[in-house]
Amino acid sequence: MSAAVEVLRDTYVDSVVQLSGTRAMSQVDGVDWAAAAMATAANLETLRSKGIDGPPLDGARANDLFLAVLAGDDEAAGAAIAAGKSALFATSSPGASAAGAPRAARDLGEALGRLEDGAGVAIVSVPGAYAAVEAHKALTAGLHVLLFSDNVPLDEEIELKDRATDLGLLLMGPGAGTAMLGGTGLGFANVVTPGTVGVVAAAGTGAQEAMSLLDQWGAGVSQVIGLGGRDLSEAVAGRMARAAIAALAGDPGTDAILLVSKPPDPAVARTVIAAAGETPLVAALIGLRQPLADQPPTVTTTATLEEGVVAALRAVGRDGPDPTAGLFEPVAAACDRLAPARTLIRGLFSGGTLCYESLSLLHELVGPVYSNTPIHKRWGLPAPDGAHTCLDLGEEEYTKGRPHPMIDPEARIELMRQVGADPQVAVILLDVVLGYGSHPDPAGLLAPVAREVMAGGAGPQVVAYVLGTAGDPQGLAGQRQVLREAGCIVPATAARATLAAAALATRRPDLVHRLP
């Protein structure tokens, strides 16, 4: 095994760009492992755990960028480092390039000085320990902030959101991975048509499914405002949700608001929904199956993203298509062919929100489902023998030292083969997320493995929900078709994919037609 590492001093690129470098290196033939990341203490410890150490890393600091590779030989390692640098600096370089391109800006002030027409939004994607300072700088410059960074202390989040509110600005995050403002997608976003439904989301892939279904079903989207996962908690008290909903309620281009979240603190929910005033608001609060207390008549509560989008469509005078169309027949056929011993569900998710929604639905349909992000602490890992499981592969235990599964499906491919070999598994449930920032052809990598584990009908059934739009770089229709040709069942929504999984595990194909 050959190891190679290169450190670029005082060179920062954000985490999305780092992932592109990692992906480029990983795709070089002969590479077993690769990473492009900032030289934080945690990342350096990951390198040491891989056996990568030595002089290039001596004195490396958190504002230095490293590229590291483990490969079969020196030639592959060197080629991977070159590929990673090319991906990282496709449009600029840490110094003047051979073509004379200017070096990357080193701070916010320098970046703003280079923009002839100014800027309205800053994306902050630095290690959590430094994120609040950079976000404050952006607010001082009069910019809305998408705070992509996570691991920001709670008190700093509250302080940032209070200051943003006082300034009349949005502070989206921490951990806000998706937004769309003025028709421009930020972070992991999908390409959607303009419309009259505004989305406010304390959930990244929840926002993506909402905007994608609104696009697919003809309503389009006005704005998407991310909040960060803690905004609707008792501690943060919906500080940014209130500001975002009030802004959309006053937007002449927004006729209805779709709020996406796990169930919020009840008192916080009441104050948040009040910010909509007379504007129709749909609260898709995943897993919550009763109306909010003192819910105004202009507010509709749903327990799934699909139901939330359908309700938002109705609020703007539209009807959505039947999400069960064409689903019963392939599920019934798969139920007939599965061996009697195959009764277990294995969910392998790249989206945390979609994993949580699946857990909440499956609990009502098949009983407890164990997870690294359980809906109840009793159902955490390790799971007992014979239990259903759903894993969020975007959590730290699966992404430490390797790319997020939306960027690189390799970690999920390993698990697909592992669970596919279990004779008790009836169904492998996948989400395939398209859009900016995601892998350029996820179905192309996942479909052959799905065909392999299904083994011509002898193995478990793979159910794959594709989240995306016709305008996404990967192309929704083509990605769906590749998976169908491999033998996968490809439902129209994440909720229907979960219902299909429950139907296969229980041999009750009728379940695909009804939500609990």
Short mmCIF file of C-alpha atoms in Angstrom, two decimals:
data_model
loop_
_atom_site.label_atom_id
_atom_site.label_comp_id
_atom_site.label_asym_id
_atom_site.label_seq_id
_atom_site.Cartn_x
_atom_site.Cartn_y
_atom_site.Cartn_z
CA MET A 1 0.00 0.00 0.00
CA SER A 2 1.30 3.44 -0.96
CA ALA A 3 0.44 6.58 1.01
CA ALA A 4 0.70 10.13 -0.30
CA VAL A 5 -0.10 13.41 1.39
CA GLU A 6 0.28 17.04 0.35
CA VAL A 7 -0.35 20.06 2.59
CA LEU A 8 -1.26 23.46 1.13
CA ARG A 9 -0.49 26.08 3.76
CA ASP A 10 -2.98 28.88 4.48
CA THR A 11 -5.41 27.54 1.90
CA TYR A 12 -9.10 27.27 2.69
CA VAL A 13 -11.86 25.76 0.59
CA ASP A 14 -15.33 25.07 1.94
CA SER A 15 -16.61 21.61 2.80
CA VAL A 16 -18.57 21.14 -0.44
CA VAL A 17 -15.42 21.83 -2.47
CA GLN A 18 -13.41 19.57 -0.16
CA LEU A 19 -15.86 16.78 -0.93
CA SER A 20 -15.42 17.34 -4.66
CA GLY A 21 -11.66 16.90 -4.23
CA THR A 22 -12.19 13.75 -2.18
CA ARG A 23 -14.50 12.33 -4.81
CA ALA A 24 -12.07 13.08 -7.64
CA MET A 25 -9.24 11.30 -5.83
CA SER A 26 -11.43 8.33 -4.87
CA GLN A 27 -12.39 7.75 -8.49
CA VAL A 28 -8.79 7.20 -9.63
CA ASP A 29 -8.08 3.53 -10.38
CA GLY A 30 -6.09 1.84 -7.64
CA VAL A 31 -7.15 4.22 -4.84
CA ASP A 32 -8.42 2.57 -1.66
CA TRP A 33 -9.05 5.69 0.42
CA ALA A 34 -8.73 9.45 -0.07
CA ALA A 35 -9.57 12.70 1.68
CA ALA A 36 -9.28 16.41 0.99
CA ALA A 37 -9.91 18.36 4.19
CA MET A 38 -8.74 21.11 6.49
CA ALA A 39 -6.01 20.13 8.93
CA THR A 40 -8.10 20.33 12.09
CA ALA A 41 -7.09 18.22 15.07
CA ALA A 42 -9.92 15.75 14.39
CA ASN A 43 -8.99 15.38 10.72
CA LEU A 44 -5.30 14.89 11.54
CA GLU A 45 -6.29 12.18 14.01
CA THR A 46 -8.26 10.49 11.20
CA LEU A 47 -5.10 10.53 9.06
CA ARG A 48 -3.06 8.96 11.85
CA SER A 49 -5.70 6.24 12.28
CA LYS A 50 -5.14 5.45 8.58
CA GLY A 51 -1.38 5.22 9.12
CA ILE A 52 -0.68 8.55 7.39
CA ASP A 53 1.78 10.71 9.31
CA GLY A 54 5.18 12.28 8.90
CA PRO A 55 6.95 15.46 7.77
CA PRO A 56 4.36 16.86 5.33
CA LEU A 57 1.94 17.15 8.24
CA ASP A 58 4.42 18.63 10.74
CA GLY A 59 3.07 21.95 11.95
CA ALA A 60 -0.16 21.63 9.97
CA ARG A 61 -2.87 23.93 11.29
CA ALA A 62 -6.63 24.26 10.93
CA ASN A 63 -6.27 26.83 8.14
CA ASP A 64 -4.12 24.47 6.04
CA LEU A 65 -5.62 22.15 3.42
CA PHE A 66 -4.37 18.60 2.98
CA LEU A 67 -4.88 15.97 0.30
CA ALA A 68 -4.22 12.39 1.41
CA VAL A 69 -4.41 9.07 -0.44
CA LEU A 70 -3.94 5.37 0.20
CA ALA A 71 -3.46 3.51 -3.08
CA GLY A 72 -2.07 0.31 -4.51
CA ASP A 73 1.11 1.95 -5.79
CA ASP A 74 2.95 5.26 -6.00
CA GLU A 75 1.70 5.96 -9.53
CA ALA A 76 -1.97 5.71 -8.52
CA ALA A 77 -1.36 7.79 -5.40
CA GLY A 78 0.34 10.54 -7.38
CA ALA A 79 -2.39 10.54 -10.02
CA ALA A 80 -5.02 10.84 -7.29
CA ILE A 81 -3.32 13.84 -5.66
CA ALA A 82 -3.18 15.55 -9.07
CA ALA A 83 -6.86 14.78 -9.70
CA GLY A 84 -7.81 16.14 -6.30
CA LYS A 85 -5.94 19.42 -6.83
CA SER A 86 -7.52 19.81 -10.24
CA ALA A 87 -11.00 19.39 -8.77
CA LEU A 88 -10.33 21.69 -5.83
CA PHE A 89 -8.91 24.51 -7.91
CA ALA A 90 -10.81 24.17 -11.16
CA THR A 91 -11.36 27.94 -11.36
CA SER A 92 -8.70 29.31 -9.06
CA SER A 93 -5.62 28.27 -7.14
CA PRO A 94 -3.96 29.11 -3.82
CA GLY A 95 -1.54 31.29 -5.78
CA ALA A 96 -1.46 32.65 -9.30
CA SER A 97 -2.08 29.82 -11.77
CA ALA A 98 -0.09 29.17 -14.91
CA ALA A 99 -2.84 30.96 -16.82
CA GLY A 100 -2.56 33.94 -14.50
CA ALA A 101 -5.80 33.36 -12.59
CA PRO A 102 -5.95 35.32 -9.34
CA ARG A 103 -5.55 33.49 -6.07
CA ALA A 104 -8.64 32.80 -3.96
CA ALA A 105 -9.76 35.58 -1.62
CA ARG A 106 -8.46 35.02 1.91
CA ASP A 107 -11.21 36.74 3.88
CA LEU A 108 -14.69 38.19 3.58
CA GLY A 109 -13.52 41.76 3.06
CA GLU A 110 -11.27 40.81 0.16
CA ALA A 111 -14.03 38.73 -1.45
CA LEU A 112 -16.54 41.59 -1.19
CA GLY A 113 -13.99 43.97 -2.66
CA ARG A 114 -13.73 41.84 -5.79
CA LEU A 115 -17.49 41.87 -6.48
CA GLU A 116 -18.47 44.71 -8.78
CA ASP A 117 -22.21 44.40 -8.10
CA GLY A 118 -22.01 43.58 -4.40
CA ALA A 119 -23.47 40.55 -2.65
CA GLY A 120 -26.56 39.73 -0.64
CA VAL A 121 -25.74 36.36 0.91
CA ALA A 122 -22.64 34.84 2.51
CA ILE A 123 -22.20 31.08 2.81
CA VAL A 124 -20.13 30.21 5.89
CA SER A 125 -18.61 26.73 5.80
CA VAL A 126 -15.70 26.57 8.23
CA PRO A 127 -15.04 24.37 11.29
CA GLY A 128 -17.62 25.04 14.00
CA ALA A 129 -15.16 26.65 16.38
CA TYR A 130 -14.61 29.51 13.90
CA ALA A 131 -18.05 29.68 12.30
CA ALA A 132 -19.77 32.19 14.60
CA VAL A 133 -17.00 34.77 14.16
CA GLU A 134 -17.24 34.55 10.36
CA ALA A 135 -21.03 34.71 10.48
CA HIS A 136 -20.86 37.86 12.63
CA LYS A 137 -18.51 39.43 10.08
CA ALA A 138 -21.00 38.70 7.30
CA LEU A 139 -23.89 40.17 9.30
CA THR A 140 -21.80 43.28 9.96
CA ALA A 141 -21.33 43.58 6.19
CA GLY A 142 -25.12 43.56 5.77
CA LEU A 143 -25.34 40.03 4.33
CA HIS A 144 -27.84 37.28 4.92
CA VAL A 145 -25.95 34.18 6.10
CA LEU A 146 -26.27 30.51 5.17
CA LEU A 147 -24.33 28.91 8.03
CA PHE A 148 -23.45 25.53 6.52
CA SER A 149 -21.11 24.70 9.43
CA ASP A 150 -22.28 22.47 12.25
CA ASN A 151 -20.88 21.98 15.77
CA VAL A 152 -21.65 25.63 16.57
CA PRO A 153 -22.42 26.06 20.31
CA LEU A 154 -26.07 26.67 21.16
CA ASP A 155 -25.44 30.01 22.87
CA GLU A 156 -23.60 31.28 19.78
CA GLU A 157 -26.50 30.25 17.53
CA ILE A 158 -28.94 32.18 19.72
CA GLU A 159 -26.70 35.25 19.75
CA LEU A 160 -26.30 35.16 15.96
CA LYS A 161 -30.02 34.80 15.34
CA ASP A 162 -30.89 37.60 17.74
CA ARG A 163 -28.40 39.89 16.01
CA ALA A 164 -29.63 38.91 12.54
CA THR A 165 -33.23 39.63 13.59
CA ASP A 166 -32.24 43.05 14.91
CA LEU A 167 -30.53 43.78 11.59
CA GLY A 168 -33.44 42.53 9.50
CA LEU A 169 -31.31 39.71 8.06
CA LEU A 170 -31.61 35.93 7.78
CA LEU A 171 -29.23 33.66 9.70
CA MET A 172 -29.88 30.22 8.20
CA GLY A 173 -28.27 27.48 10.27
CA PRO A 174 -26.06 26.25 11.85
CA GLY A 175 -26.08 23.05 9.84
CA ALA A 176 -28.30 24.55 7.12
CA GLY A 177 -27.37 22.63 4.00
CA THR A 178 -30.11 23.79 1.64
CA ALA A 179 -31.67 27.10 0.63
CA MET A 180 -32.94 28.87 -2.48
CA LEU A 181 -33.14 32.64 -2.54
CA GLY A 182 -34.08 34.69 -5.58
CA GLY A 183 -34.04 31.59 -7.74
CA THR A 184 -30.47 30.65 -6.76
CA GLY A 185 -29.87 27.33 -5.01
CA LEU A 186 -27.43 27.31 -2.11
CA GLY A 187 -25.70 24.23 -0.71
CA PHE A 188 -27.39 20.95 -1.59
CA ALA A 189 -30.28 22.29 -3.66
CA ASN A 190 -32.42 21.15 -6.56
CA VAL A 191 -33.27 22.98 -9.78
CA VAL A 192 -36.89 24.08 -9.49
CA THR A 193 -39.26 26.26 -11.46
CA PRO A 194 -40.49 29.57 -9.99
CA GLY A 195 -43.80 29.32 -8.17
CA THR A 196 -45.88 30.66 -5.32
CA VAL A 197 -45.12 28.26 -2.43
CA GLY A 198 -42.39 29.31 -0.01
CA VAL A 199 -40.58 26.63 2.01
CA VAL A 200 -39.18 27.13 5.52
CA ALA A 201 -37.27 24.08 6.70
CA ALA A 202 -35.46 22.88 9.80
CA ALA A 203 -34.42 19.86 7.73
CA GLY A 204 -32.05 19.64 4.76
CA THR A 205 -33.32 16.72 2.72
CA GLY A 206 -36.82 17.59 3.94
CA ALA A 207 -36.45 20.94 2.19
CA GLN A 208 -35.12 19.16 -0.91
CA GLU A 209 -38.03 16.74 -1.12
CA ALA A 210 -40.54 19.55 -0.56
CA MET A 211 -39.05 21.75 -3.29
CA SER A 212 -38.66 18.82 -5.68
CA LEU A 213 -42.23 17.58 -5.30
CA LEU A 214 -43.59 21.11 -5.63
CA ASP A 215 -41.66 21.37 -8.89
CA GLN A 216 -42.69 17.94 -10.18
CA TRP A 217 -46.35 18.53 -9.35
CA GLY A 218 -46.60 21.92 -11.03
CA ALA A 219 -46.66 24.50 -8.21
CA GLY A 220 -43.04 25.60 -8.24
CA VAL A 221 -41.24 27.41 -5.43
CA SER A 222 -40.81 31.08 -4.50
CA GLN A 223 -38.06 30.79 -1.86
CA VAL A 224 -36.53 28.10 0.35
CA ILE A 225 -35.20 29.25 3.72
CA GLY A 226 -33.21 26.80 5.83
CA LEU A 227 -33.25 27.16 9.61
CA GLY A 228 -30.85 24.59 11.05
CA GLY A 229 -32.09 21.60 13.01
CA ARG A 230 -32.31 23.30 16.42
CA ASP A 231 -34.35 26.37 15.51
CA LEU A 232 -37.73 24.99 16.61
CA SER A 233 -36.40 23.66 19.92
CA GLU A 234 -37.37 25.19 23.25
CA ALA A 235 -33.91 26.75 23.60
CA VAL A 236 -33.73 28.51 20.22
CA ALA A 237 -37.48 29.19 20.33
CA GLY A 238 -38.02 29.50 16.59
CA ARG A 239 -36.05 32.72 16.31
CA MET A 240 -35.31 32.33 12.61
CA ALA A 241 -38.50 30.42 11.78
CA ARG A 242 -40.56 33.41 12.91
CA ALA A 243 -38.45 35.81 10.85
CA ALA A 244 -38.51 33.55 7.78
CA ILE A 245 -42.27 32.95 7.91
CA ALA A 246 -42.96 36.64 8.45
CA ALA A 247 -40.74 37.49 5.46
CA LEU A 248 -42.57 35.04 3.21
CA ALA A 249 -45.97 36.22 4.48
CA GLY A 250 -45.00 39.69 3.30
CA ASP A 251 -43.64 38.47 -0.03
CA PRO A 252 -46.05 39.27 -2.91
CA GLY A 253 -44.69 36.25 -4.81
CA THR A 254 -45.62 33.78 -2.07
CA ASP A 255 -49.25 32.61 -1.74
CA ALA A 256 -48.68 29.77 0.76
CA ILE A 257 -45.94 28.65 3.14
CA LEU A 258 -44.78 25.08 3.75
CA LEU A 259 -42.97 24.59 7.08
CA VAL A 260 -40.90 21.37 7.27
CA SER A 261 -39.58 20.00 10.54
CA LYS A 262 -39.55 17.21 13.04
CA PRO A 263 -42.17 17.89 15.74
CA PRO A 264 -41.24 21.22 17.39
CA ASP A 265 -41.58 22.33 20.98
CA PRO A 266 -45.37 22.93 21.34
CA ALA A 267 -45.06 26.45 22.75
CA VAL A 268 -42.56 27.37 20.04
CA ALA A 269 -44.87 26.00 17.37
CA ARG A 270 -47.70 28.30 18.45
CA THR A 271 -45.53 31.42 18.15
CA VAL A 272 -44.01 30.33 14.86
CA ILE A 273 -47.25 29.62 13.02
CA ALA A 274 -48.68 32.93 14.23
CA ALA A 275 -46.02 34.73 12.19
CA ALA A 276 -47.83 33.70 8.98
CA GLY A 277 -50.81 35.93 9.75
CA GLU A 278 -53.49 35.34 7.13
CA THR A 279 -51.15 33.56 4.68
CA PRO A 280 -52.04 29.85 4.42
CA LEU A 281 -49.41 27.77 6.19
CA VAL A 282 -48.89 24.00 6.02
CA ALA A 283 -46.80 22.52 8.82
CA ALA A 284 -45.31 19.18 7.70
CA LEU A 285 -44.16 18.04 11.15
CA ILE A 286 -42.79 14.59 10.54
CA GLY A 287 -44.43 11.96 12.73
CA LEU A 288 -46.88 14.35 14.42
CA ARG A 289 -50.40 13.10 13.71
CA GLN A 290 -52.54 15.58 15.60
CA PRO A 291 -53.21 19.28 15.00
CA LEU A 292 -51.19 21.82 16.93
CA ALA A 293 -52.89 23.29 19.99
CA ASP A 294 -54.97 26.37 19.17
CA GLN A 295 -54.22 25.88 15.48
CA PRO A 296 -55.66 28.75 13.37
CA PRO A 297 -57.95 27.85 10.46
CA THR A 298 -55.29 29.04 8.01
CA VAL A 299 -52.87 26.34 9.27
CA THR A 300 -52.84 22.68 8.17
CA THR A 301 -50.73 20.07 9.97
CA THR A 302 -49.43 16.90 8.28
CA ALA A 303 -47.21 14.05 9.42
CA THR A 304 -45.30 13.39 6.19
CA LEU A 305 -43.57 15.46 3.54
CA GLU A 306 -45.83 14.06 0.82
CA GLU A 307 -48.99 15.09 2.69
CA GLY A 308 -47.45 18.50 3.35
CA VAL A 309 -46.78 19.12 -0.32
CA VAL A 310 -50.28 17.94 -1.29
CA ALA A 311 -51.79 20.34 1.27
CA ALA A 312 -49.60 23.20 -0.01
CA LEU A 313 -50.76 22.47 -3.57
CA ARG A 314 -54.38 22.72 -2.46
CA ALA A 315 -53.63 26.00 -0.70
CA VAL A 316 -52.65 27.51 -4.07
CA GLY A 317 -55.52 25.91 -5.97
CA ARG A 318 -53.75 22.87 -7.43
CA ASP A 319 -54.17 19.11 -7.19
CA GLY A 320 -51.24 16.73 -7.19
CA PRO A 321 -51.04 13.43 -9.07
CA ASP A 322 -51.71 10.06 -7.47
CA PRO A 323 -48.40 9.10 -5.75
CA THR A 324 -49.42 5.44 -5.74
CA ALA A 325 -49.88 5.14 -9.50
CA GLY A 326 -48.12 2.04 -10.81
CA LEU A 327 -46.82 1.02 -7.37
CA PHE A 328 -49.15 -1.78 -6.27
CA GLU A 329 -48.34 -4.19 -9.10
CA PRO A 330 -44.53 -4.41 -8.69
CA VAL A 331 -44.87 -4.58 -4.90
CA ALA A 332 -47.42 -7.40 -5.15
CA ALA A 333 -45.17 -9.29 -7.57
CA ALA A 334 -42.18 -8.92 -5.24
CA CYS A 335 -44.27 -10.12 -2.27
CA ASP A 336 -45.11 -13.28 -4.22
CA ARG A 337 -41.46 -14.10 -5.00
CA LEU A 338 -39.81 -13.36 -1.63
CA ALA A 339 -38.84 -16.43 0.37
CA PRO A 340 -40.89 -16.89 3.58
CA ALA A 341 -37.83 -16.32 5.78
CA ARG A 342 -37.32 -12.83 4.34
CA THR A 343 -39.21 -10.49 6.66
CA LEU A 344 -36.77 -7.73 7.70
CA ILE A 345 -36.36 -4.14 6.50
CA ARG A 346 -32.94 -2.54 6.08
CA GLY A 347 -33.05 1.21 5.40
CA LEU A 348 -29.78 2.76 4.20
CA PHE A 349 -30.36 6.52 3.96
CA SER A 350 -28.23 9.44 2.84
CA GLY A 351 -30.83 11.97 4.08
CA GLY A 352 -31.41 12.34 7.81
CA THR A 353 -34.92 13.79 7.42
CA LEU A 354 -35.98 10.96 5.11
CA CYS A 355 -34.59 8.41 7.57
CA TYR A 356 -36.58 9.98 10.42
CA GLU A 357 -39.78 10.02 8.35
CA SER A 358 -39.27 6.37 7.48
CA LEU A 359 -38.75 5.47 11.13
CA SER A 360 -41.94 7.25 12.18
CA LEU A 361 -44.03 5.52 9.49
CA LEU A 362 -42.55 2.08 9.99
CA HIS A 363 -43.10 2.23 13.74
CA GLU A 364 -46.83 2.49 13.09
CA LEU A 365 -46.84 -0.21 10.41
CA VAL A 366 -44.37 -2.90 11.55
CA GLY A 367 -43.42 -1.98 15.13
CA PRO A 368 -40.06 -0.80 16.52
CA VAL A 369 -37.30 0.00 14.05
CA TYR A 370 -33.77 0.43 15.39
CA SER A 371 -31.51 3.23 14.23
CA ASN A 372 -28.47 5.39 14.91
CA THR A 373 -31.00 8.26 14.97
CA PRO A 374 -33.94 6.56 16.73
CA ILE A 375 -37.32 8.19 17.28
CA HIS A 376 -37.16 6.75 20.82
CA LYS A 377 -34.02 6.01 22.81
CA ARG A 378 -35.22 2.46 23.45
CA TRP A 379 -34.67 1.72 19.76
CA GLY A 380 -31.08 2.80 19.42
CA LEU A 381 -28.26 0.57 18.25
CA PRO A 382 -27.20 -2.16 18.58
CA ALA A 383 -30.38 -3.76 17.34
CA PRO A 384 -31.46 -7.17 18.66
CA ASP A 385 -31.53 -10.15 16.35
CA GLY A 386 -34.52 -10.18 14.04
CA ALA A 387 -35.16 -6.42 14.26
CA HIS A 388 -35.80 -3.93 11.49
CA THR A 389 -33.15 -1.19 11.11
CA CYS A 390 -32.86 2.16 9.32
CA LEU A 391 -29.49 3.92 9.27
CA ASP A 392 -28.71 7.56 8.57
CA LEU A 393 -25.38 7.19 6.77
CA GLY A 394 -24.85 10.94 6.86
CA GLU A 395 -24.15 10.81 10.59
CA GLU A 396 -20.61 11.33 11.84
CA GLU A 397 -19.90 7.67 12.58
CA TYR A 398 -20.28 6.92 8.86
CA THR A 399 -18.72 10.07 7.40
CA LYS A 400 -15.61 10.40 9.56
CA GLY A 401 -12.69 10.19 7.16
CA ARG A 402 -14.87 9.69 4.09
CA PRO A 403 -17.35 11.72 1.98
CA HIS A 404 -21.04 12.10 2.74
CA PRO A 405 -23.09 9.37 0.98
CA MET A 406 -24.82 11.99 -1.19
CA ILE A 407 -21.37 12.81 -2.58
CA ASP A 408 -19.91 9.31 -2.75
CA PRO A 409 -22.14 6.17 -2.61
CA GLU A 410 -19.25 3.78 -1.84
CA ALA A 411 -19.98 3.38 1.89
CA ARG A 412 -23.60 2.58 1.11
CA ILE A 413 -22.58 0.11 -1.57
CA GLU A 414 -20.54 -1.81 1.01
CA LEU A 415 -23.55 -1.98 3.33
CA MET A 416 -25.91 -2.99 0.51
CA ARG A 417 -23.78 -6.03 -0.18
CA GLN A 418 -23.52 -6.81 3.52
CA VAL A 419 -27.25 -6.68 4.31
CA GLY A 420 -28.14 -8.22 0.95
CA ALA A 421 -26.33 -11.39 2.01
CA ASP A 422 -28.62 -11.82 5.05
CA PRO A 423 -31.30 -14.45 4.24
CA GLN A 424 -33.75 -12.73 6.63
CA VAL A 425 -33.78 -9.41 4.77
CA ALA A 426 -36.88 -8.80 2.63
CA VAL A 427 -36.20 -5.25 1.45
CA ILE A 428 -33.35 -2.76 1.19
CA LEU A 429 -34.73 0.79 1.28
CA LEU A 430 -32.67 3.57 -0.32
CA ASP A 431 -32.98 7.29 -0.97
CA VAL A 432 -31.12 8.64 -4.00
CA VAL A 433 -30.70 12.41 -3.71
CA LEU A 434 -30.04 14.45 -6.85
CA GLY A 435 -29.19 18.12 -7.29
CA TYR A 436 -26.20 20.40 -6.89
CA GLY A 437 -23.50 18.96 -4.67
CA SER A 438 -24.64 15.35 -5.07
CA HIS A 439 -22.85 12.63 -7.03
CA PRO A 440 -23.17 13.19 -10.81
CA ASP A 441 -24.61 9.70 -11.41
CA PRO A 442 -25.68 7.99 -8.17
CA ALA A 443 -28.09 5.58 -9.91
CA GLY A 444 -25.30 4.51 -12.23
CA LEU A 445 -23.29 3.30 -9.24
CA LEU A 446 -26.15 1.92 -7.12
CA ALA A 447 -28.11 0.09 -9.85
CA PRO A 448 -25.51 -2.63 -10.60
CA VAL A 449 -25.18 -3.40 -6.89
CA ALA A 450 -28.96 -3.52 -6.51
CA ARG A 451 -29.14 -6.00 -9.39
CA GLU A 452 -26.37 -8.03 -7.75
CA VAL A 453 -28.04 -8.29 -4.31
CA MET A 454 -31.48 -9.07 -5.79
CA ALA A 455 -29.80 -12.02 -7.53
CA GLY A 456 -32.39 -12.53 -10.24
CA GLY A 457 -35.22 -12.74 -7.73
CA ALA A 458 -33.52 -14.90 -5.11
CA GLY A 459 -32.39 -12.00 -2.93
CA PRO A 460 -34.16 -9.13 -1.17
CA GLN A 461 -36.09 -6.49 -3.09
CA VAL A 462 -34.48 -3.05 -3.44
CA VAL A 463 -36.80 -0.05 -3.13
CA ALA A 464 -35.18 3.22 -4.23
CA TYR A 465 -36.76 6.65 -3.94
CA VAL A 466 -35.15 9.23 -6.23
CA LEU A 467 -35.37 12.79 -4.88
CA GLY A 468 -34.90 15.31 -7.65
CA THR A 469 -36.30 17.27 -10.57
CA ALA A 470 -36.13 17.22 -14.36
CA GLY A 471 -33.81 20.24 -14.21
CA ASP A 472 -31.24 18.67 -11.90
CA PRO A 473 -27.82 17.96 -13.45
CA GLN A 474 -28.33 14.20 -13.05
CA GLY A 475 -31.82 14.18 -14.65
CA LEU A 476 -34.71 12.70 -12.64
CA ALA A 477 -36.26 10.54 -15.37
CA GLY A 478 -32.96 8.97 -16.42
CA GLN A 479 -31.93 8.16 -12.84
CA ARG A 480 -35.29 6.53 -12.16
CA GLN A 481 -35.10 4.51 -15.36
CA VAL A 482 -31.62 3.14 -14.60
CA LEU A 483 -32.85 1.86 -11.23
CA ARG A 484 -36.03 0.36 -12.68
CA GLU A 485 -34.05 -1.46 -15.35
CA ALA A 486 -31.96 -2.99 -12.57
CA GLY A 487 -35.13 -4.40 -11.01
CA CYS A 488 -35.67 -1.79 -8.28
CA ILE A 489 -39.10 -0.55 -7.25
CA VAL A 490 -38.99 3.26 -7.64
CA PRO A 491 -41.86 5.05 -5.81
CA ALA A 492 -42.87 8.68 -6.36
CA THR A 493 -42.24 9.94 -2.80
CA ALA A 494 -40.16 9.02 0.22
CA ALA A 495 -43.29 8.13 2.19
CA ARG A 496 -44.51 5.74 -0.54
CA ALA A 497 -41.07 4.11 -0.61
CA THR A 498 -41.40 3.41 3.12
CA LEU A 499 -44.93 2.06 2.64
CA ALA A 500 -43.61 -0.23 -0.10
CA ALA A 501 -40.93 -1.50 2.29
CA ALA A 502 -43.56 -2.21 4.97
CA ALA A 503 -45.74 -3.96 2.39
CA LEU A 504 -42.88 -6.21 1.32
CA ALA A 505 -41.90 -7.12 4.89
CA THR A 506 -45.49 -7.98 5.85
CA ARG A 507 -46.62 -9.32 2.42
CA ARG A 508 -49.44 -6.76 2.39
CA PRO A 509 -49.17 -4.87 -0.91
CA ASP A 510 -52.31 -2.88 -0.07
CA LEU A 511 -50.23 -0.83 2.40
CA VAL A 512 -48.82 1.24 -0.46
CA HIS A 513 -52.22 2.94 -0.83
CA ARG A 514 -52.62 4.35 2.67
CA LEU A 515 -50.63 6.36 5.11
CA PRO A 516 -51.17 5.47 8.80
#
